[in-house]
Amino acid sequence: MKRLENKVVIVTGSTSGIGIGIARLCALEGADVVVCGRREEKGLQVVNKIKEEGGKAVFHFFDITKEETIESLIKDTYEQFGHIDVLVNNAANVALKDGRVDELTVEMWDAIFSSDMRGTFYATKVALPYLMKNEKGGSIINIGSMASTAGDLSSTAYACAKAGVDMLTKMVALQYGKKNIRCNCIRPGLIVTPENDAHVPQFLKDIFLDNIEVNRYGCPEDIGHLAVFFASDESEYVTGQIINVDGGMNSHVPTVAQMKALNKRTW
C-alpha cells in the first residue's frame, strides 16, 4: 500500500525507538521521510535501513532544545522537496525517573519542559506556515505519553510536560482546522525498544503486563501504524484527538490487576 505517496513527512527524534518505527512505516507507505536527531551516525543507519526496504529517506541534524536547528530542519526540508505535508513531533527527553515535586530542581524541570513542551510548541509554530501552503493542508502528529493521564509516584515534570502536549494538540486543531491543518496526539503506553529493553526492570515489565489487557508489551510499530493513519488522507475528518496506544492499560479502574489476583470481581 502507498497511502502516503507524494507526501513529505518529518519525524523528529527518529534515530531511535518509537521514532524509527514511525519513520520506517511512513516510508513503506510511500512517503519521503526526513529522519532527524542529534546522532548523525544513528540517523544515517536508519536512512540506509529504510532505503534497503525500498523506501525514501534523508537525514537532517536536529536538536529539540535548539531553536536554530528546528528552523533549519523545516526550512531545508521545504527547500529540498518543495512542500511539507506531515510533522511528527516525537523528539522528547524521556525522564522516567525525574522524581517527586520536592526532589526536582528548577533546572531539572526547565530541561524537561524545554524539550518535551517548548520544543514541540516551537517545531509546530515554525512548520505551520509551510503546512498551510498546501492546498489540502497538512497533519501534525504529537507523541504524548500515558504519563499525562493520572498522578504517579515520580516523573512529575515529564508527566506535566506531556499534559501540556495534550492541550497544545487541541489548541492547534481548533485554531488551524479551518486552514486545513489537522492535529492529533498519540499517547504510547509501555513501548519496549531495542534501546530501552535492557534498562526496563523486569518487575516493572511484570506490573505493566498485569495491567495491560493484551498479552504483550507495545513496540514502536504499534505507534507507527496509528501515525500512518493520522498522516494519510484517510484521517481527513479526524482532528483534535488524543488516543492511547497502551494495550488497554488506561481503560480500566486501577484495582483490576489486584482483583484478578484475588479471583474477585468486586468487594
CSV table of C-alpha atoms in Angstrom, one decimal, residues 18 92-101 103-104 108 111-112 115-116 144-148 150-162 188-193 195-201 203-205 208:
chain,number,residue,atom,x,y,z
A,18,ILE,CA,9.4,4.9,18.5
A,92,ALA,CA,11.5,14.3,23.8
A,93,ASN,CA,13.5,13.9,26.9
A,94,VAL,CA,12.2,10.7,28.4
A,95,ALA,CA,13.0,11.3,32.0
A,96,LEU,CA,11.1,8.4,33.6
A,97,LYS,CA,12.9,9.0,37.0
A,98,ASP,CA,12.7,12.8,37.3
A,99,GLY,CA,11.3,12.5,40.7
A,100,ARG,CA,8.7,13.9,43.1
A,101,VAL,CA,8.0,17.6,43.4
A,103,GLU,CA,13.1,16.2,44.7
A,104,LEU,CA,13.0,18.3,41.5
A,108,MET,CA,15.6,19.7,36.0
A,111,ALA,CA,15.3,20.9,31.0
A,112,ILE,CA,12.4,18.6,30.6
A,115,SER,CA,12.5,19.5,25.1
A,116,ASP,CA,9.1,18.0,25.7
A,144,GLY,CA,2.4,12.3,24.1
A,145,SER,CA,2.5,9.8,26.9
A,146,MET,CA,0.1,7.9,29.2
A,147,ALA,CA,2.1,9.6,32.0
A,148,SER,CA,-0.2,12.6,31.4
A,150,ALA,CA,-3.0,10.3,36.0
A,151,GLY,CA,-0.9,11.1,39.0
A,152,ASP,CA,2.1,8.9,39.8
A,153,LEU,CA,4.9,8.5,42.3
A,154,SER,CA,7.6,10.1,40.2
A,155,SER,CA,8.1,11.5,36.7
A,156,THR,CA,6.4,14.7,37.8
A,157,ALA,CA,8.0,17.1,35.2
A,158,TYR,CA,7.7,14.6,32.4
A,159,ALA,CA,4.0,14.0,33.1
A,160,CYS,CA,3.2,17.7,33.4
A,161,ALA,CA,5.1,18.5,30.1
A,162,LYS,CA,3.2,15.7,28.3
A,188,PRO,CA,2.1,5.4,24.0
A,189,GLY,CA,2.0,3.0,26.9
A,190,LEU,CA,5.0,0.9,27.7
A,191,ILE,CA,6.8,0.5,24.4
A,192,VAL,CA,9.8,-1.9,24.6
A,193,THR,CA,12.5,-1.0,22.1
A,195,GLU,CA,17.4,0.7,23.2
A,196,ASN,CA,15.4,0.5,26.4
A,197,ASP,CA,14.7,-3.2,26.8
A,198,ALA,CA,17.8,-3.9,29.0
A,199,HIS,CA,17.1,-0.8,31.1
A,200,VAL,CA,13.4,-1.5,32.0
A,201,PRO,CA,13.5,-3.6,35.2
A,203,PHE,CA,9.5,-6.1,38.0
A,204,LEU,CA,8.2,-3.0,36.1
A,205,LYS,CA,7.5,-5.1,33.0
A,208,PHE,CA,2.6,-3.3,33.3
